[in-house]
CSV table of C-alpha atoms (C1' of nucleotides) in Angstrom, one decimal:
chain,number,residue,atom,x,y,z
A,1217,MET,CA,51.6,9.7,3.0
A,1218,PHE,CA,49.9,11.5,0.1
A,1219,TYR,CA,47.1,10.5,-2.3
A,1220,THR,CA,46.3,11.7,-5.7
A,1221,ILE,CA,42.7,12.9,-6.4
A,1222,GLY,CA,42.0,9.6,-8.1
A,1223,GLU,CA,43.1,7.6,-5.1
A,1224,MET,CA,41.2,9.8,-2.7
A,1225,ALA,CA,38.1,9.6,-4.9
A,1226,LYS,CA,38.3,5.8,-4.7
A,1227,LYS,CA,38.7,5.8,-0.9
A,1228,LEU,CA,35.6,8.1,-0.6
A,1229,ASN,CA,33.7,6.3,-3.3
A,1230,VAL,CA,33.0,9.5,-5.3
A,1231,ALA,CA,34.1,10.7,-8.7
A,1232,ALA,CA,37.4,12.6,-9.0
A,1233,SER,CA,35.4,15.3,-10.8
A,1234,THR,CA,33.3,15.7,-7.8
A,1235,LEU,CA,36.3,16.5,-5.6
A,1236,ARG,CA,37.6,18.9,-8.3
A,1237,TYR,CA,34.1,20.6,-8.2
A,1238,TYR,CA,34.2,20.8,-4.4
A,1239,ASP,CA,37.7,22.3,-4.6
A,1240,LYS,CA,36.6,24.9,-7.2
A,1241,GLU,CA,33.7,25.8,-4.9
A,1242,GLY,CA,36.1,26.4,-2.1
A,1243,LEU,CA,35.3,23.4,0.0
A,1244,LEU,CA,38.9,22.1,0.1
A,1245,PRO,CA,41.2,25.0,0.9
A,1246,PHE,CA,43.3,22.6,3.0
A,1247,VAL,CA,44.4,20.4,0.1
A,1248,GLU,CA,48.1,20.9,-0.8
A,1249,ARG,CA,49.6,20.8,-4.3
A,1250,SER,CA,52.8,19.4,-5.7
A,1251,GLY,CA,55.3,21.7,-7.5
A,1252,GLY,CA,53.6,20.7,-10.7
A,1253,GLY,CA,50.1,21.6,-9.5
A,1254,ILE,CA,48.8,18.1,-8.7
A,1255,ARG,CA,46.6,17.9,-5.6
A,1256,MET,CA,48.2,15.9,-2.7
A,1257,PHE,CA,45.6,14.7,-0.3
A,1258,LYS,CA,46.7,13.7,3.2
A,1259,ASP,CA,45.2,11.2,5.6
A,1260,GLU,CA,43.9,14.0,7.8
A,1261,ASP,CA,42.1,15.5,4.8
A,1262,MET,CA,39.7,12.5,5.2
A,1263,GLU,CA,38.4,14.1,8.4
A,1264,TRP,CA,37.5,17.3,6.4
A,1265,LEU,CA,35.8,15.3,3.8
A,1266,THR,CA,33.9,13.3,6.4
A,1267,ILE,CA,32.5,16.5,7.9
A,1268,ILE,CA,31.7,17.8,4.4
A,1269,GLU,CA,29.9,14.5,3.7
A,1270,CYS,CA,28.1,14.8,7.0
A,1271,LEU,CA,26.9,18.3,6.3
A,1272,LYS,CA,25.9,17.3,2.7
A,1273,GLN,CA,23.9,14.5,4.2
A,1274,THR,CA,22.0,17.0,6.3
A,1275,GLY,CA,20.9,18.7,3.1
A,1276,MET,CA,23.1,21.7,3.5
A,1277,PRO,CA,23.9,23.5,0.2
A,1278,ILE,CA,27.5,23.6,-1.0
A,1279,ARG,CA,27.9,27.4,-0.3
A,1280,ASP,CA,26.8,27.0,3.3
A,1281,ILE,CA,29.3,24.2,3.7
A,1282,LYS,CA,31.9,26.6,2.3
A,1283,THR,CA,31.0,29.1,4.9
A,1284,PHE,CA,31.5,26.5,7.6
A,1285,ILE,CA,34.9,25.5,6.1
A,1286,ASP,CA,35.9,29.1,5.8
A,1287,TRP,CA,35.1,29.6,9.5
A,1288,CYS,CA,37.1,26.6,10.4
A,1289,MET,CA,40.1,28.0,8.5
A,1290,ALA,CA,39.6,31.4,10.2
A,1291,GLY,CA,40.4,29.9,13.6
A,1292,ASP,CA,39.1,30.4,17.1
A,1293,ALA,CA,37.3,33.8,16.4
A,1294,THR,CA,34.5,31.8,14.6
A,1295,ILE,CA,33.8,29.2,17.3
A,1296,ASP,CA,30.4,30.8,18.1
A,1297,GLN,CA,29.3,30.9,14.5
A,1298,ARG,CA,30.3,27.3,14.0
A,1299,LEU,CA,28.5,26.2,17.2
A,1300,ASP,CA,25.3,28.0,16.0
A,1301,LEU,CA,25.5,26.4,12.5
A,1302,ILE,CA,26.0,22.9,14.0
A,1303,ASP,CA,23.0,23.4,16.3
A,1304,ARG,CA,20.8,24.7,13.5
A,1305,GLN,CA,21.8,21.7,11.4
A,1306,ARG,CA,21.2,19.4,14.4
A,1307,LYS,CA,17.7,20.7,14.8
A,1308,SER,CA,17.1,20.3,11.1
A,1309,VAL,CA,18.3,16.7,11.1
A,1310,GLU,CA,16.0,16.0,14.1
A,1311,GLN,CA,13.1,17.3,12.1
A,1312,GLN,CA,14.1,15.3,9.0
A,1313,LEU,CA,14.3,12.2,11.2
A,1314,ALA,CA,10.8,12.7,12.6
A,1315,ARG,CA,9.5,13.3,9.1
A,1316,MET,CA,11.3,10.2,7.8
A,1317,GLN,CA,9.9,8.1,10.6
A,1318,ASN,CA,6.5,9.2,9.6
A,1319,THR,CA,7.2,8.3,6.0
A,1320,LEU,CA,8.3,4.9,7.1
A,1321,ARG,CA,5.0,4.4,9.0
A,1322,VAL,CA,3.1,5.3,5.9
A,1323,LEU,CA,5.1,2.8,3.9
A,1324,GLU,CA,4.6,0.1,6.5
A,1325,TYR,CA,0.8,0.7,6.2
A,1326,LYS,CA,1.1,0.5,2.4
A,1327,HIS,CA,3.0,-2.7,2.7
A,1328,TRP,CA,0.2,-4.2,4.8
A,1329,TYR,CA,-2.4,-2.8,2.4
A,1330,TYR,CA,-0.8,-4.4,-0.7
A,1331,GLU,CA,0.1,-7.6,1.1
A,1332,THR,CA,-3.5,-8.0,2.2
A,1333,ALA,CA,-4.7,-7.1,-1.3
A,1334,LYS,CA,-2.3,-9.6,-2.8
A,1335,LYS,CA,-3.6,-12.4,-0.7
A,1336,ALA,CA,-7.1,-11.5,-1.6
A,1337,GLY,CA,-6.3,-10.9,-5.3
A,1338,THR,CA,-8.0,-7.5,-5.2
A,1339,CYS,CA,-7.6,-4.1,-3.5
A,1340,ALA,CA,-11.4,-4.3,-3.0
A,1341,VAL,CA,-10.8,-6.5,0.0
A,1342,HIS,CA,-10.1,-3.3,2.0
A,1343,ASP,CA,-13.8,-2.3,1.7
A,1344,THR,CA,-14.8,-5.6,3.5
A,1345,LEU,CA,-12.4,-5.5,6.5
A,1346,SER,CA,-13.8,-5.0,9.9
A,1347,LYS,CA,-11.8,-2.8,12.3
A,1348,GLU,CA,-10.4,-5.9,14.1
A,1349,GLN,CA,-8.9,-7.1,10.9
A,1350,ILE,CA,-6.8,-3.9,10.6
A,1351,PRO,CA,-3.5,-4.0,12.5
A,1352,LYS,CA,-3.8,-1.9,15.7
A,1353,GLN,CA,-1.1,0.5,14.6
A,1354,PHE,CA,-3.0,1.4,11.4
A,1355,ARG,CA,-6.5,1.8,12.9
A,1356,ASN,CA,-7.9,5.4,13.2
A,1357,TRP,CA,-5.5,6.4,10.5
A,1358,ILE,CA,-6.6,9.1,8.1
A,1359,HIS,CA,-6.0,7.7,4.6
A,1360,GLY,CA,-7.5,5.8,1.7
B,816,MET,CA,-16.9,19.6,-2.7
B,817,PHE,CA,-14.4,20.8,-5.2
B,818,TYR,CA,-11.3,22.9,-4.9
B,819,THR,CA,-9.4,24.9,-7.5
B,820,ILE,CA,-5.7,24.4,-8.0
B,821,GLY,CA,-5.0,27.5,-5.9
B,822,GLU,CA,-7.2,26.3,-3.0
B,823,MET,CA,-5.6,22.8,-3.2
B,824,ALA,CA,-2.1,24.3,-3.3
B,825,LYS,CA,-2.9,26.3,-0.2
B,826,LYS,CA,-4.2,23.2,1.6
B,827,LEU,CA,-1.0,21.3,0.7
B,828,ASN,CA,1.3,24.3,1.2
B,829,VAL,CA,2.9,24.1,-2.2
B,830,ALA,CA,2.8,26.4,-5.3
B,831,ALA,CA,0.0,25.9,-7.7
B,832,SER,CA,2.7,25.7,-10.5
B,833,THR,CA,4.0,22.7,-8.7
B,834,LEU,CA,0.7,20.9,-8.9
B,835,ARG,CA,0.5,21.9,-12.6
B,836,TYR,CA,3.9,20.5,-13.1
B,837,TYR,CA,3.0,17.2,-11.4
B,838,ASP,CA,-0.1,17.0,-13.6
B,839,LYS,CA,2.0,17.6,-16.7
B,840,GLU,CA,4.3,14.8,-15.6
B,841,GLY,CA,1.3,12.4,-15.3
B,842,LEU,CA,1.2,12.3,-11.5
B,843,LEU,CA,-2.4,13.5,-11.2
B,844,PRO,CA,-4.5,11.5,-13.8
B,845,PHE,CA,-7.3,11.3,-11.3
B,846,VAL,CA,-8.0,15.1,-11.2
B,847,GLU,CA,-11.2,16.0,-12.9
B,848,ARG,CA,-11.8,19.1,-15.1
B,849,SER,CA,-14.7,21.5,-15.4
B,850,GLY,CA,-16.3,22.0,-18.8
B,851,GLY,CA,-14.0,25.0,-19.3
B,852,GLY,CA,-10.9,23.0,-18.5
B,853,ILE,CA,-10.4,24.1,-14.9
B,854,ARG,CA,-9.0,21.4,-12.6
B,855,MET,CA,-11.4,20.4,-9.9
B,856,PHE,CA,-9.7,18.7,-7.0
B,857,LYS,CA,-11.8,16.5,-4.7
B,858,ASP,CA,-11.2,15.7,-1.0
B,859,GLU,CA,-10.2,12.2,-1.9
B,860,ASP,CA,-7.5,13.6,-4.2
B,861,MET,CA,-5.7,14.6,-0.9
B,862,GLU,CA,-5.1,10.9,-0.3
B,863,TRP,CA,-3.3,10.7,-3.7
B,864,LEU,CA,-1.3,13.8,-3.0
B,865,THR,CA,-0.4,12.4,0.4
B,866,ILE,CA,1.1,9.3,-1.0
B,867,ILE,CA,2.8,11.3,-3.7
B,868,GLU,CA,4.3,13.5,-1.0
B,869,CYS,CA,5.3,10.4,0.9
B,870,LEU,CA,7.1,8.8,-2.0
B,871,LYS,CA,8.7,12.2,-2.8
B,872,GLN,CA,10.0,12.3,0.8
B,873,THR,CA,11.7,8.9,0.2
B,874,GLY,CA,13.7,10.5,-2.6
B,875,MET,CA,11.8,8.7,-5.3
B,876,PRO,CA,12.1,10.6,-8.7
B,877,ILE,CA,8.9,12.0,-10.3
B,878,ARG,CA,8.9,9.4,-13.1
B,879,ASP,CA,9.0,6.5,-10.7
B,880,ILE,CA,6.1,8.0,-8.8
B,881,LYS,CA,4.3,8.2,-12.1
B,882,THR,CA,4.9,4.5,-12.6
B,883,PHE,CA,3.4,3.8,-9.2
B,884,ILE,CA,0.4,6.1,-9.9
B,885,ASP,CA,-0.1,4.4,-13.3
B,886,TRP,CA,0.0,1.0,-11.6
B,887,CYS,CA,-2.7,2.2,-9.2
B,888,MET,CA,-4.9,3.4,-12.0
B,889,ALA,CA,-4.4,0.1,-13.8
B,890,GLY,CA,-6.1,-1.9,-11.0
B,891,ASP,CA,-5.6,-5.2,-9.4
B,892,ALA,CA,-3.3,-6.7,-12.0
B,893,THR,CA,-0.5,-4.5,-10.7
B,894,ILE,CA,-0.8,-5.3,-7.0
B,895,ASP,CA,2.5,-7.3,-7.0
B,896,GLN,CA,4.5,-4.6,-8.6
B,897,ARG,CA,3.1,-2.0,-6.2
B,898,LEU,CA,4.0,-4.2,-3.2
B,899,ASP,CA,7.5,-4.7,-4.6
B,900,LEU,CA,7.9,-1.0,-5.1
B,901,ILE,CA,6.7,-0.1,-1.6
B,902,ASP,CA,9.0,-2.7,-0.1
B,903,ARG,CA,12.0,-1.4,-2.0
B,904,GLN,CA,11.2,2.1,-0.8
B,905,ARG,CA,10.7,0.9,2.7
B,906,LYS,CA,14.2,-0.6,2.7
B,907,SER,CA,15.6,2.6,1.2
B,908,VAL,CA,14.0,4.7,3.9
B,909,GLU,CA,15.3,2.4,6.6
B,910,GLN,CA,18.8,2.9,5.2
B,911,GLN,CA,18.3,6.6,5.0
B,912,LEU,CA,17.1,6.6,8.6
B,913,ALA,CA,20.2,4.7,9.7
B,914,ARG,CA,22.5,7.1,7.8
B,915,MET,CA,20.6,10.1,9.2
B,916,GLN,CA,21.0,8.8,12.8
B,917,ASN,CA,24.7,8.5,12.2
B,918,THR,CA,24.8,12.1,10.9
B,919,LEU,CA,23.0,13.2,14.0
B,920,ARG,CA,25.6,11.5,16.2
B,921,VAL,CA,28.4,13.3,14.3
B,922,LEU,CA,26.5,16.6,14.8
B,923,GLU,CA,26.1,15.9,18.5
B,924,TYR,CA,29.8,15.3,18.7
B,925,LYS,CA,30.5,18.5,16.9
B,926,HIS,CA,28.1,20.3,19.2
B,927,TRP,CA,30.1,19.1,22.2
B,928,TYR,CA,33.3,19.9,20.4
B,929,TYR,CA,32.4,23.5,19.8
B,930,GLU,CA,30.7,24.0,23.1
B,931,THR,CA,33.8,22.8,24.9
B,932,ALA,CA,36.0,25.0,22.6
B,933,LYS,CA,33.7,28.0,23.3
B,934,LYS,CA,34.0,27.6,27.0
B,935,ALA,CA,37.8,27.4,26.7
B,936,GLY,CA,38.0,30.1,24.1
B,937,THR,CA,40.0,28.0,21.7
B,938,CYS,CA,39.7,24.7,19.8
B,939,ALA,CA,43.2,23.9,21.1
B,940,VAL,CA,41.5,22.8,24.3
B,941,HIS,CA,40.8,19.5,22.5
B,942,ASP,CA,44.6,18.7,22.5
B,943,THR,CA,44.7,18.9,26.3
B,944,LEU,CA,41.7,16.7,27.2
B,945,SER,CA,42.2,13.4,28.9
B,946,LYS,CA,40.0,10.5,27.9
B,947,GLU,CA,37.9,10.9,31.0
B,948,GLN,CA,37.0,14.5,30.0
B,949,ILE,CA,35.5,13.3,26.7
B,950,PRO,CA,31.8,12.1,27.0
B,951,LYS,CA,31.6,8.3,26.9
B,952,GLN,CA,29.6,8.3,23.7
B,953,PHE,CA,32.3,10.1,21.9
B,954,ARG,CA,35.4,8.1,23.1
B,955,ASN,CA,37.1,5.8,20.7
B,956,TRP,CA,35.6,7.8,17.9
B,957,ILE,CA,37.5,8.1,14.6
B,958,HIS,CA,37.7,11.7,13.8
B,959,GLY,CA,39.7,14.9,14.2
C,326,DG,C1',63.6,10.7,-24.5
C,327,DC,C1',59.2,8.7,-25.3
C,328,DT,C1',54.9,6.6,-24.2
C,329,DT,C1',51.1,6.4,-21.4
C,330,DG,C1',47.8,7.1,-17.9
C,331,DA,C1',46.4,10.2,-14.5
C,332,DC,C1',46.5,14.6,-13.6
C,333,DT,C1',45.3,20.1,-14.7
C,334,DT,C1',41.9,24.0,-16.0
C,335,DA,C1',38.0,26.4,-18.1
C,336,DA,C1',33.9,26.0,-20.1
C,337,DA,C1',30.0,23.7,-21.6
C,338,DG,C1',26.6,20.2,-20.8
C,339,DT,C1',23.2,17.3,-18.0
C,340,DG,C1',19.3,16.0,-15.1
C,341,DG,C1',16.0,17.0,-11.8
C,342,DA,C1',12.5,19.7,-10.0
C,343,DC,C1',10.5,23.2,-10.2
C,344,DT,C1',9.3,28.4,-11.5
C,345,DT,C1',8.3,32.1,-14.5
C,346,DT,C1',6.6,34.2,-18.6
C,347,DA,C1',3.4,35.2,-22.2
C,348,DA,C1',-0.7,34.9,-24.2
C,349,DG,C1',-5.1,33.6,-23.6
C,350,DT,C1',-9.7,31.7,-21.2
C,351,DT,C1',-12.9,31.0,-17.3
C,352,DG,C1',-16.1,32.2,-14.1
C,353,DT,C1',-17.8,35.2,-10.3
C,354,DA,C1',-19.2,39.7,-8.8
C,355,DT,C1',-21.2,44.0,-9.8
D,1107,DA,C1',-22.1,43.4,-20.1
D,1108,DT,C1',-17.8,44.2,-18.1
D,1109,DA,C1',-14.2,43.9,-15.0
D,1110,DC,C1',-11.0,41.2,-12.7
D,1111,DA,C1',-8.9,37.6,-10.2
D,1112,DA,C1',-7.7,33.1,-11.0
D,1113,DC,C1',-7.5,29.8,-14.1
D,1114,DT,C1',-5.3,27.5,-18.7
D,1115,DT,C1',-1.1,26.0,-21.8
D,1116,DA,C1',3.5,25.8,-24.0
D,1117,DA,C1',7.8,27.2,-23.6
D,1118,DA,C1',11.6,29.2,-21.6
D,1119,DG,C1',14.2,30.1,-17.4
D,1120,DT,C1',16.4,29.0,-12.9
D,1121,DC,C1',19.0,26.6,-9.4
D,1122,DC,C1',21.7,23.0,-7.9
D,1123,DA,C1',25.1,19.6,-8.0
D,1124,DC,C1',27.5,17.5,-10.5
D,1125,DT,C1',29.7,15.5,-15.2
D,1126,DT,C1',31.8,15.9,-19.5
D,1127,DT,C1',34.7,17.8,-22.9
D,1128,DA,C1',38.8,19.9,-24.8
D,1129,DA,C1',43.2,21.0,-24.7
D,1130,DG,C1',47.0,20.6,-22.4
D,1131,DT,C1',50.6,19.1,-18.3
D,1132,DC,C1',52.8,15.8,-15.1
D,1133,DA,C1',55.4,11.9,-13.8
D,1134,DA,C1',56.5,6.9,-13.7
D,1135,DG,C1',58.2,3.0,-16.5
D,1136,DC,C1',60.7,1.4,-20.6
DNA sequence: GCTTGACTTAAAGTGGACTTTAAGTTGTAT
DNA sequence: ATACAACTTAAAGTCCACTTTAAGTCAAGC
């Protein structure tokens, strides 16, 4: 079962031009072509695109993803490099997660801040609150 | 206590040109100037830069951050808008966190995949594994 | 065989977030 | 007073990841 670039783009919910761009950048060396030059995507190509999407989600630039794909195409001689790259990306994602969770805490504080201000009709209410009126998780917090 | 743009940039670990860019884009309307036109950052400006950094971390574009800052400068009449914006960003970050956690699971799988391949000396080992040899968390997983 | 929509490429264009450059000013230290 | 590092602006440049355009080709239906 083969898919055209348009069908694959729809399945992946990306623009066909994006897939052409990835191909041009060397991210899709596994995609076959018809006699007439039309790209013929296979079901198993989805797996490749899933790992590409995964690496993209980690913030990895296109050329580094290409390096990884190239290593995959090169076979077993590159297993060590691939393991290293995956581990580095894993650590990076763990850090990003920690930062993102911190960001979420700030937004939760801001939510409380503005909800309280909304009820009072003014942000000035925050100058009048006693420590007990501030939710525990936000006390001893360094901010405005 | 005042800081020059260079001192503030060092404190924040960003380039001074970045702060000038933010100022030009209207993100720093609160920064005062000396008689000669030199920016004079105050300690309390750190709070502003912290929330800017927080919103930037959520993926919010510069102009939307400007909108938020403008609302802050406008006073109590914009509390509702600010609450809405914070809530939207909070939901966005929750989604990003969920996606990132999924990405991490994929990377953990890939780590196991390549570690196993490394021990065996070939990726082909994965064609020979019985279900029991695949860690529980990775069984019934849809991928290569 | 012709139309038509989806495909092809190369090249140019876009948008976002800076970064660098050039020319000039400020302010501190001697 | 003068040197000098750090500041100022406007404008141009860079990098990245696409997206669009232009000109043309492919392939399925009539």
